[in-house]
mmCIF file of C-alpha atoms in Angstrom:
data_model
loop_
_atom_site.group_PDB
_atom_site.id
_atom_site.type_symbol
_atom_site.label_atom_id
_atom_site.label_comp_id
_atom_site.label_asym_id
_atom_site.label_seq_id
_atom_site.Cartn_x
_atom_site.Cartn_y
_atom_site.Cartn_z
ATOM 1 C CA MET A 1 0.000 0.000 0.000
ATOM 2 C CA LYS A 2 1.251 3.459 -0.801
ATOM 3 C CA ALA A 3 1.704 5.669 2.240
ATOM 4 C CA GLU A 4 -0.545 8.299 0.612
ATOM 5 C CA THR A 5 -3.334 5.743 0.129
ATOM 6 C CA LEU A 6 -3.080 4.838 3.808
ATOM 7 C CA GLU A 7 -3.220 8.548 4.731
ATOM 8 C CA THR A 8 -6.364 9.039 2.651
ATOM 9 C CA VAL A 9 -8.106 5.996 4.189
ATOM 10 C CA LEU A 10 -7.317 7.268 7.678
ATOM 11 C CA ALA A 11 -8.505 10.780 6.740
ATOM 12 C CA ASP A 12 -11.793 9.359 5.404
ATOM 13 C CA ILE A 13 -12.303 7.317 8.583
ATOM 14 C CA GLU A 14 -11.603 10.422 10.667
ATOM 15 C CA ALA A 15 -14.048 12.497 8.585
ATOM 16 C CA LYS A 16 -16.671 9.708 8.739
ATOM 17 C CA ARG A 17 -16.726 9.434 4.931
ATOM 18 C CA PRO A 18 -17.541 5.946 3.635
ATOM 19 C CA VAL A 19 -14.786 4.629 1.378
ATOM 20 C CA VAL A 20 -13.823 1.312 -0.220
ATOM 21 C CA LEU A 21 -10.240 0.166 -0.767
ATOM 22 C CA ALA A 22 -10.018 -1.856 -3.982
ATOM 23 C CA THR A 23 -6.924 -4.064 -4.253
ATOM 24 C CA ASN A 24 -5.898 -5.924 -7.390
ATOM 25 C CA LEU A 25 -4.587 -9.107 -5.803
ATOM 26 C CA GLU A 26 -2.375 -9.951 -8.772
ATOM 27 C CA THR A 27 -0.568 -6.641 -9.192
ATOM 28 C CA GLY A 28 -1.061 -5.171 -5.715
ATOM 29 C CA ASP A 29 -2.418 -1.959 -7.299
ATOM 30 C CA GLN A 30 -4.918 -0.137 -5.131
ATOM 31 C CA ARG A 31 -7.628 2.450 -5.643
ATOM 32 C CA LEU A 32 -9.906 4.270 -3.218
ATOM 33 C CA LEU A 33 -13.556 4.357 -4.263
ATOM 34 C CA HIS A 34 -16.267 6.498 -2.740
ATOM 35 C CA PRO A 35 -20.003 5.825 -3.191
ATOM 36 C CA GLY A 36 -20.781 6.231 -6.891
ATOM 37 C CA ASP A 37 -17.172 5.551 -7.960
ATOM 38 C CA GLY A 38 -16.138 2.582 -10.090
ATOM 39 C CA GLU A 39 -14.730 1.723 -13.495
ATOM 40 C CA ASN A 40 -18.063 0.329 -14.649
ATOM 41 C CA GLU A 41 -21.573 -0.387 -13.440
ATOM 42 C CA SER A 42 -20.660 -3.702 -11.932
ATOM 43 C CA GLU A 43 -17.842 -2.172 -9.910
ATOM 44 C CA CYS A 44 -20.101 0.674 -8.705
ATOM 45 C CA ALA A 45 -22.525 -2.011 -7.530
ATOM 46 C CA ASP A 46 -19.749 -3.897 -5.711
ATOM 47 C CA VAL A 47 -18.697 -0.705 -3.925
ATOM 48 C CA GLU A 48 -22.287 0.000 -2.946
ATOM 49 C CA ARG A 49 -22.831 -3.562 -1.718
ATOM 50 C CA ALA A 50 -19.591 -3.729 0.295
ATOM 51 C CA LEU A 51 -20.608 -0.549 2.119
ATOM 52 C CA ARG A 52 -24.205 -1.652 2.640
ATOM 53 C CA VAL A 53 -23.425 -5.079 4.081
ATOM 54 C CA ASP A 54 -20.273 -3.717 5.723
ATOM 55 C CA ALA A 55 -18.264 -6.712 4.593
ATOM 56 C CA CYS A 56 -15.378 -7.341 2.228
ATOM 57 C CA ILE A 57 -16.126 -8.606 -1.271
ATOM 58 C CA ALA A 58 -13.693 -10.429 -3.542
ATOM 59 C CA THR A 59 -14.460 -10.630 -7.243
ATOM 60 C CA ASP A 60 -13.384 -13.652 -9.189
ATOM 61 C CA ALA A 61 -14.530 -12.503 -12.591
ATOM 62 C CA GLU A 62 -13.829 -14.955 -15.397
ATOM 63 C CA GLY A 63 -10.718 -13.700 -17.136
ATOM 64 C CA GLY A 64 -10.737 -10.444 -15.178
ATOM 65 C CA PRO A 65 -8.419 -9.468 -12.365
ATOM 66 C CA ARG A 66 -9.146 -10.661 -8.864
ATOM 67 C CA VAL A 67 -10.078 -7.581 -6.894
ATOM 68 C CA PHE A 68 -10.648 -7.324 -3.166
ATOM 69 C CA TYR A 69 -13.015 -4.594 -1.961
ATOM 70 C CA GLN A 70 -12.722 -3.563 1.680
ATOM 71 C CA PRO A 71 -15.263 -1.053 3.013
ATOM 72 C CA PHE A 72 -14.472 1.514 5.685
ATOM 73 C CA ASN A 73 -17.808 2.773 6.943
ATOM 74 C CA PRO A 74 -18.520 5.616 9.341
ATOM 75 C CA PRO A 75 -19.112 4.465 12.912
ATOM 76 C CA LEU A 76 -22.398 2.961 13.967
ATOM 77 C CA ARG A 77 -24.688 5.250 15.942
ATOM 78 C CA MET A 78 -27.486 4.360 18.308
ATOM 79 C CA ILE A 79 -30.067 7.005 19.070
ATOM 80 C CA VAL A 80 -31.956 6.235 22.263
ATOM 81 C CA VAL A 81 -35.097 8.263 22.796
ATOM 82 C CA GLY A 82 -35.878 8.430 26.519
ATOM 83 C CA ALA A 83 -33.232 8.859 29.191
ATOM 84 C CA VAL A 84 -34.851 6.161 31.318
ATOM 85 C CA HIS A 85 -33.396 3.388 33.482
ATOM 86 C CA ILE A 86 -33.009 0.956 30.540
ATOM 87 C CA ALA A 87 -31.165 3.671 28.613
ATOM 88 C CA GLN A 88 -28.451 3.703 31.279
ATOM 89 C CA SER A 89 -27.629 0.031 30.662
ATOM 90 C CA LEU A 90 -28.250 0.203 26.924
ATOM 91 C CA SER A 91 -25.955 3.178 26.377
ATOM 92 C CA THR A 92 -23.075 1.434 28.148
ATOM 93 C CA MET A 93 -23.562 -1.880 26.344
ATOM 94 C CA ALA A 94 -24.031 -0.250 22.936
ATOM 95 C CA ALA A 95 -20.841 1.764 23.393
ATOM 96 C CA LEU A 96 -18.945 -1.476 24.137
ATOM 97 C CA THR A 97 -20.375 -2.954 20.943
ATOM 98 C CA GLY A 98 -18.996 -0.073 18.893
ATOM 99 C CA TYR A 99 -21.885 2.387 18.740
ATOM 100 C CA GLU A 100 -21.627 6.090 19.270
ATOM 101 C CA VAL A 101 -24.627 6.616 21.559
ATOM 102 C CA ILE A 102 -26.818 9.708 21.550
ATOM 103 C CA ILE A 103 -29.632 10.000 24.082
ATOM 104 C CA VAL A 104 -32.554 12.205 23.166
ATOM 105 C CA ASP A 105 -34.833 13.459 25.923
ATOM 106 C CA PRO A 106 -36.079 17.015 26.484
ATOM 107 C CA ARG A 107 -36.764 16.318 30.178
ATOM 108 C CA GLU A 108 -33.798 17.746 32.046
ATOM 109 C CA SER A 109 -34.329 15.614 35.133
ATOM 110 C CA PHE A 110 -34.073 12.461 32.998
ATOM 111 C CA ALA A 111 -31.324 13.542 30.608
ATOM 112 C CA ALA A 112 -28.944 14.554 33.385
ATOM 113 C CA ALA A 113 -25.227 14.231 32.743
ATOM 114 C CA ASP A 114 -24.818 12.582 36.170
ATOM 115 C CA ARG A 115 -27.065 9.734 35.084
ATOM 116 C CA PHE A 116 -25.203 9.261 31.773
ATOM 117 C CA PRO A 117 -21.512 9.984 32.262
ATOM 118 C CA GLY A 118 -19.670 10.256 28.970
ATOM 119 C CA VAL A 119 -22.795 9.888 26.799
ATOM 120 C CA THR A 120 -23.940 12.563 24.357
ATOM 121 C CA LEU A 121 -27.278 13.999 25.524
ATOM 122 C CA ASN A 122 -29.586 15.920 23.217
ATOM 123 C CA LEU A 123 -32.302 17.864 25.068
ATOM 124 C CA LYS A 124 -34.130 19.227 22.043
ATOM 125 C CA TRP A 125 -37.686 18.101 21.336
ATOM 126 C CA PRO A 126 -37.329 14.644 19.710
ATOM 127 C CA ASP A 127 -38.266 15.650 16.146
ATOM 128 C CA ALA A 128 -35.839 18.578 16.153
ATOM 129 C CA ALA A 129 -33.181 16.425 17.818
ATOM 130 C CA MET A 130 -33.589 13.637 15.271
ATOM 131 C CA GLU A 131 -33.523 16.051 12.318
ATOM 132 C CA SER A 132 -30.269 17.546 13.587
ATOM 133 C CA LEU A 133 -28.651 14.079 13.762
ATOM 134 C CA ALA A 134 -28.970 13.454 9.989
ATOM 135 C CA LEU A 135 -29.772 9.749 10.389
ATOM 136 C CA ASP A 136 -28.179 7.397 7.864
ATOM 137 C CA GLN A 137 -28.041 3.653 7.214
ATOM 138 C CA ARG A 138 -25.473 3.227 10.018
ATOM 139 C CA CYS A 139 -28.029 4.371 12.636
ATOM 140 C CA ALA A 140 -30.220 2.393 15.020
ATOM 141 C CA VAL A 141 -33.119 4.204 16.695
ATOM 142 C CA VAL A 142 -34.681 2.852 19.886
ATOM 143 C CA THR A 143 -37.546 4.638 21.621
ATOM 144 C CA LEU A 144 -37.985 3.926 25.308
ATOM 145 C CA THR A 145 -40.242 6.646 26.735
ATOM 146 C CA HIS A 146 -43.660 4.960 26.293
ATOM 147 C CA ASP A 147 -44.933 8.505 25.886
ATOM 148 C CA PRO A 148 -46.489 9.180 22.463
ATOM 149 C CA LYS A 149 -45.725 12.879 22.601
ATOM 150 C CA LEU A 150 -42.003 12.059 22.853
ATOM 151 C CA ASP A 151 -41.732 8.748 20.961
ATOM 152 C CA ASP A 152 -43.967 9.580 17.993
ATOM 153 C CA PRO A 153 -42.174 12.700 16.710
ATOM 154 C CA ALA A 154 -38.876 10.809 16.901
ATOM 155 C CA LEU A 155 -40.353 7.834 15.062
ATOM 156 C CA GLN A 156 -41.742 9.988 12.296
ATOM 157 C CA VAL A 157 -38.264 11.311 11.550
ATOM 158 C CA ALA A 158 -36.716 7.841 11.860
ATOM 159 C CA LEU A 159 -39.256 6.369 9.435
ATOM 160 C CA ARG A 160 -38.297 8.945 6.814
ATOM 161 C CA SER A 161 -34.596 8.060 7.184
ATOM 162 C CA ASP A 162 -32.382 5.150 6.094
ATOM 163 C CA ALA A 163 -31.843 4.004 9.707
ATOM 164 C CA PHE A 164 -31.161 0.254 9.620
ATOM 165 C CA PHE A 165 -33.070 -0.383 12.843
ATOM 166 C CA ILE A 166 -36.136 1.224 14.399
ATOM 167 C CA GLY A 167 -37.495 -0.320 17.587
ATOM 168 C CA CYS A 168 -39.958 0.751 20.257
ATOM 169 C CA LEU A 169 -40.344 -0.359 23.834
ATOM 170 C CA GLY A 170 -43.883 -1.038 24.997
ATOM 171 C CA SER A 171 -46.414 -3.839 25.215
ATOM 172 C CA LYS A 172 -48.095 -5.352 22.175
ATOM 173 C CA LYS A 173 -51.187 -3.287 22.976
ATOM 174 C CA THR A 174 -49.159 -0.079 23.236
ATOM 175 C CA HIS A 175 -47.444 -0.954 19.993
ATOM 176 C CA ALA A 176 -50.746 -1.548 18.199
ATOM 177 C CA SER A 177 -51.983 1.901 19.198
ATOM 178 C CA ARG A 178 -48.660 3.386 18.169
ATOM 179 C CA LEU A 179 -48.986 1.849 14.704
ATOM 180 C CA ARG A 180 -52.540 3.174 14.423
ATOM 181 C CA ARG A 181 -51.368 6.708 15.245
ATOM 182 C CA LEU A 182 -48.512 6.512 12.730
ATOM 183 C CA CYS A 183 -50.894 5.147 10.113
ATOM 184 C CA LYS A 184 -53.171 8.144 10.688
ATOM 185 C CA ALA A 185 -50.103 10.350 10.314
ATOM 186 C CA GLY A 186 -49.758 9.000 6.775
ATOM 187 C CA PHE A 187 -47.272 6.142 7.007
ATOM 188 C CA SER A 188 -48.017 3.062 4.924
ATOM 189 C CA GLU A 189 -48.163 -0.480 6.199
ATOM 190 C CA ALA A 190 -44.890 -1.256 4.406
ATOM 191 C CA GLU A 191 -43.164 1.677 6.068
ATOM 192 C CA LEU A 192 -44.508 0.693 9.472
ATOM 193 C CA ALA A 193 -43.272 -2.885 8.976
ATOM 194 C CA ARG A 194 -39.781 -1.493 9.653
ATOM 195 C CA VAL A 195 -40.712 -0.745 13.250
ATOM 196 C CA LYS A 196 -39.814 -3.532 15.665
ATOM 197 C CA GLY A 197 -42.164 -3.558 18.606
ATOM 198 C CA PRO A 198 -42.127 -4.592 21.301
ATOM 199 C CA VAL A 199 -38.404 -4.077 20.740
ATOM 200 C CA GLY A 200 -35.939 -6.811 21.745
ATOM 201 C CA LEU A 201 -35.495 -10.537 21.329
ATOM 202 C CA PRO A 202 -37.785 -12.620 23.554
ATOM 203 C CA ILE A 203 -35.252 -13.922 26.081
ATOM 204 C CA GLY A 204 -37.360 -13.438 29.192
ATOM 205 C CA SER A 205 -35.607 -10.261 30.312
ATOM 206 C CA ARG A 206 -36.657 -8.843 33.664
ATOM 207 C CA SER A 207 -34.237 -6.160 34.827
ATOM 208 C CA PRO A 208 -33.422 -3.000 32.873
ATOM 209 C CA ALA A 209 -29.974 -4.424 32.064
ATOM 210 C CA GLU A 210 -31.484 -7.662 30.763
ATOM 211 C CA ILE A 211 -33.905 -5.702 28.602
ATOM 212 C CA ALA A 212 -30.924 -3.775 27.248
ATOM 213 C CA VAL A 213 -29.264 -7.109 26.338
ATOM 214 C CA SER A 214 -32.397 -8.167 24.493
ATOM 215 C CA VAL A 215 -32.597 -4.860 22.589
ATOM 216 C CA LEU A 216 -28.917 -4.866 21.672
ATOM 217 C CA ALA A 217 -29.170 -8.501 20.544
ATOM 218 C CA GLN A 218 -31.991 -7.590 18.158
ATOM 219 C CA VAL A 219 -30.098 -4.569 16.845
ATOM 220 C CA THR A 220 -27.056 -6.797 16.248
ATOM 221 C CA GLU A 221 -29.171 -9.415 14.500
ATOM 222 C CA THR A 222 -30.656 -6.785 12.193
ATOM 223 C CA LEU A 223 -27.212 -5.374 11.415
ATOM 224 C CA ARG A 224 -25.485 -8.685 10.780
ATOM 225 C CA LYS A 225 -28.334 -10.825 9.435
ATOM 226 C CA PRO A 226 -30.401 -8.205 7.620
ATOM 227 C CA MET A 227 -32.676 -10.830 6.022
ATOM 228 C CA CYS A 228 -34.188 -11.791 9.403
ATOM 229 C CA MET B 1 -16.899 -0.969 9.543
ATOM 230 C CA PRO B 2 -13.457 -1.192 10.981
ATOM 231 C CA ASP B 3 -13.614 -1.479 14.750
ATOM 232 C CA GLN B 4 -11.294 0.653 16.824
ATOM 233 C CA SER B 5 -8.576 -2.005 16.981
ATOM 234 C CA GLU B 6 -8.479 -2.264 13.159
ATOM 235 C CA ILE B 7 -8.087 1.502 12.903
ATOM 236 C CA GLU B 8 -5.253 1.362 15.434
ATOM 237 C CA VAL B 9 -3.468 -1.154 13.205
ATOM 238 C CA LEU B 10 -3.685 1.212 10.207
ATOM 239 C CA VAL B 11 -2.544 4.147 12.336
ATOM 240 C CA ALA B 12 0.464 2.107 13.496
ATOM 241 C CA ALA B 13 1.291 1.296 9.856
ATOM 242 C CA ARG B 14 1.287 4.992 8.999
ATOM 243 C CA ASP B 15 3.252 6.043 12.077
ATOM 244 C CA TRP B 16 5.928 3.357 11.741
ATOM 245 C CA LYS B 17 6.381 4.234 8.083
ATOM 246 C CA ALA B 18 6.669 7.920 8.959
ATOM 247 C CA GLU B 19 9.352 7.016 11.530
ATOM 248 C CA GLY B 20 11.382 5.438 8.741
ATOM 249 C CA HIS B 21 10.679 1.769 9.491
ATOM 250 C CA GLY B 22 10.059 -0.912 6.897
ATOM 251 C CA VAL B 23 6.369 -1.843 7.243
ATOM 252 C CA ALA B 24 4.152 -4.547 5.732
ATOM 253 C CA LEU B 25 0.415 -4.995 6.025
ATOM 254 C CA ALA B 26 -1.351 -8.365 5.993
ATOM 255 C CA THR B 27 -5.099 -8.531 5.252
ATOM 256 C CA VAL B 28 -7.398 -11.551 5.491
ATOM 257 C CA ILE B 29 -9.010 -11.722 2.040
ATOM 258 C CA LYS B 30 -10.944 -14.963 2.276
ATOM 259 C CA THR B 31 -11.869 -17.604 4.803
ATOM 260 C CA TRP B 32 -13.445 -21.030 4.460
ATOM 261 C CA GLY B 33 -14.966 -23.053 7.248
ATOM 262 C CA SER B 34 -14.259 -22.100 10.790
ATOM 263 C CA SER B 35 -11.703 -19.357 11.157
ATOM 264 C CA PRO B 36 -11.548 -16.764 13.864
ATOM 265 C CA ARG B 37 -10.896 -13.538 11.971
ATOM 266 C CA PRO B 38 -13.142 -12.321 9.148
ATOM 267 C CA ALA B 39 -12.042 -10.970 5.769
ATOM 268 C CA GLY B 40 -10.661 -7.481 6.176
ATOM 269 C CA SER B 41 -8.815 -8.201 9.439
ATOM 270 C CA HIS B 42 -5.334 -6.701 9.513
ATOM 271 C CA LEU B 43 -1.936 -7.478 10.933
ATOM 272 C CA VAL B 44 0.804 -4.890 10.582
ATOM 273 C CA VAL B 45 4.464 -5.840 10.851
ATOM 274 C CA ARG B 46 7.486 -3.618 11.500
ATOM 275 C CA ASP B 47 10.983 -4.326 10.194
ATOM 276 C CA ASP B 48 12.181 -5.382 13.677
ATOM 277 C CA GLY B 49 9.496 -8.097 13.778
ATOM 278 C CA PHE B 50 7.146 -6.230 16.114
ATOM 279 C CA PHE B 51 3.492 -6.584 15.045
ATOM 280 C CA LEU B 52 -0.025 -5.455 15.926
ATOM 281 C CA GLY B 53 -3.442 -6.895 15.068
ATOM 282 C CA SER B 54 -4.309 -10.438 14.016
ATOM 283 C CA VAL B 55 -5.296 -12.512 11.018
ATOM 284 C CA SER B 56 -6.172 -15.680 12.956
ATOM 285 C CA GLY B 57 -6.531 -16.720 16.559
ATOM 286 C CA GLY B 58 -2.758 -16.704 16.833
ATOM 287 C CA CYS B 59 -2.199 -19.884 14.798
ATOM 288 C CA VAL B 60 -0.509 -18.435 11.733
ATOM 289 C CA GLU B 61 0.727 -15.017 12.842
ATOM 290 C CA GLY B 62 4.305 -16.265 13.219
ATOM 291 C CA ALA B 63 4.458 -17.436 9.620
ATOM 292 C CA VAL B 64 2.763 -14.260 8.358
ATOM 293 C CA VAL B 65 5.300 -12.101 10.175
ATOM 294 C CA ASP B 66 8.135 -14.031 8.479
ATOM 295 C CA ASP B 67 6.560 -13.537 5.064
ATOM 296 C CA ALA B 68 5.893 -9.876 5.833
ATOM 297 C CA LEU B 69 9.589 -9.343 6.574
ATOM 298 C CA GLY B 70 10.369 -10.907 3.184
ATOM 299 C CA VAL B 71 7.831 -8.680 1.429
ATOM 300 C CA MET B 72 9.495 -5.588 2.951
ATOM 301 C CA LYS B 73 12.769 -6.673 1.306
ATOM 302 C CA THR B 74 11.379 -7.538 -2.141
ATOM 303 C CA GLY B 75 8.776 -4.740 -2.261
ATOM 304 C CA LEU B 76 6.363 -7.202 -3.890
ATOM 305 C CA SER B 77 2.980 -8.175 -2.507
ATOM 306 C CA LYS B 78 1.954 -11.828 -2.244
ATOM 307 C CA VAL B 79 -0.974 -14.029 -1.325
ATOM 308 C CA LEU B 80 -0.576 -16.701 1.385
ATOM 309 C CA GLU B 81 -2.913 -19.538 2.205
ATOM 310 C CA PHE B 82 -3.083 -21.597 5.396
ATOM 311 C CA SER B 83 -5.186 -24.578 6.248
ATOM 312 C CA VAL B 84 -4.895 -27.402 8.682
ATOM 313 C CA THR B 85 -3.549 -30.750 7.544
ATOM 314 C CA ASN B 86 -2.287 -33.650 9.582
ATOM 315 C CA GLU B 87 1.310 -33.010 8.611
ATOM 316 C CA GLN B 88 1.085 -29.320 9.291
ATOM 317 C CA ALA B 89 -1.030 -29.423 12.376
ATOM 318 C CA TRP B 90 1.942 -29.083 14.673
ATOM 319 C CA GLU B 91 3.573 -26.446 12.543
ATOM 320 C CA VAL B 92 1.629 -23.745 10.805
ATOM 321 C CA GLY B 93 -2.070 -24.136 10.407
ATOM 322 C CA LEU B 94 -5.421 -23.427 11.901
ATOM 323 C CA ALA B 95 -6.377 -25.675 14.785
ATOM 324 C CA CYS B 96 -10.000 -24.745 14.154
ATOM 325 C CA GLY B 97 -9.959 -26.572 10.810
ATOM 326 C CA GLY B 98 -10.603 -23.578 8.603
ATOM 327 C CA THR B 99 -8.673 -22.156 5.695
ATOM 328 C CA VAL B 100 -7.565 -18.564 5.419
ATOM 329 C CA ARG B 101 -6.109 -16.610 2.518
ATOM 330 C CA ILE B 102 -4.012 -13.571 3.353
ATOM 331 C CA PHE B 103 -2.706 -10.713 1.186
ATOM 332 C CA VAL B 104 0.651 -9.351 2.343
ATOM 333 C CA GLU B 105 1.871 -6.039 0.945
ATOM 334 C CA PRO B 106 4.664 -3.594 1.662
ATOM 335 C CA VAL B 107 3.747 -0.076 2.789
ATOM 336 C CA GLN B 108 5.718 2.136 0.426
#
């Protein structure tokens, strides 16, 4: 690898710009490709796919060169709406798993720095907060407040974004009424199918920390096994 | 996405190079069966044999470091492949039974 190529990769990682390193395994030649780049349509598609699934792709085209595509994606982010007890466990666990965690809650007594040391807190109203975060396909959104006036505005922004995960805490009954409200707000059934509720894998969680495990497990499953 | 430890490996490659060391980078490009490190995992090697990162669970790093030192001398990249066989099991191979293909390149 040329030192300047390495510098550019590190600069892109620092600037949170998605980039793919393409290596010709026969000659060792390397190119850096950003979304939309590529010598032809098929290469553009490989770049796009490597970034989307966040995994390396090797081409073995008949007669063509063997090329290895390695994506460097921006960091994962988890946006937790509701600075509640579960959020304290979830923010710690998600950070360990590699997420940059942002907690959204306009209630100052909940979103207190003492309750969330080292976590980014956003005290704007949830819709304004979510808009300012410019959600992308590396984002997971989890709502925990149970309060429609806080959860719903956040969800409406999340549903209009490319967030790879949207999940809501609350019973099946609560979730059914939530879906009805969002439907009235103009979201289609297909759009609402993205919302996982009640959020979390059914592992019999009881404590807030166990619920956080269940939520993080489902987020991980959606990230790594997107067909589920 | 590269986790923090992968980024640290790339940063070390840059810094060692900037300090005037010979540096080679090894990247897992393909795995078959059970192998501990996925494609894209990095190991960086310095000309004094010091290394950071991993391309397996520790089974083949020794051999990769040797090849990396050779690549620094020739300036030519190469592809290595390791798998477990009865004869090799006590030498270089993957105890887990997988196969791993690794691209080793000089940082120039």
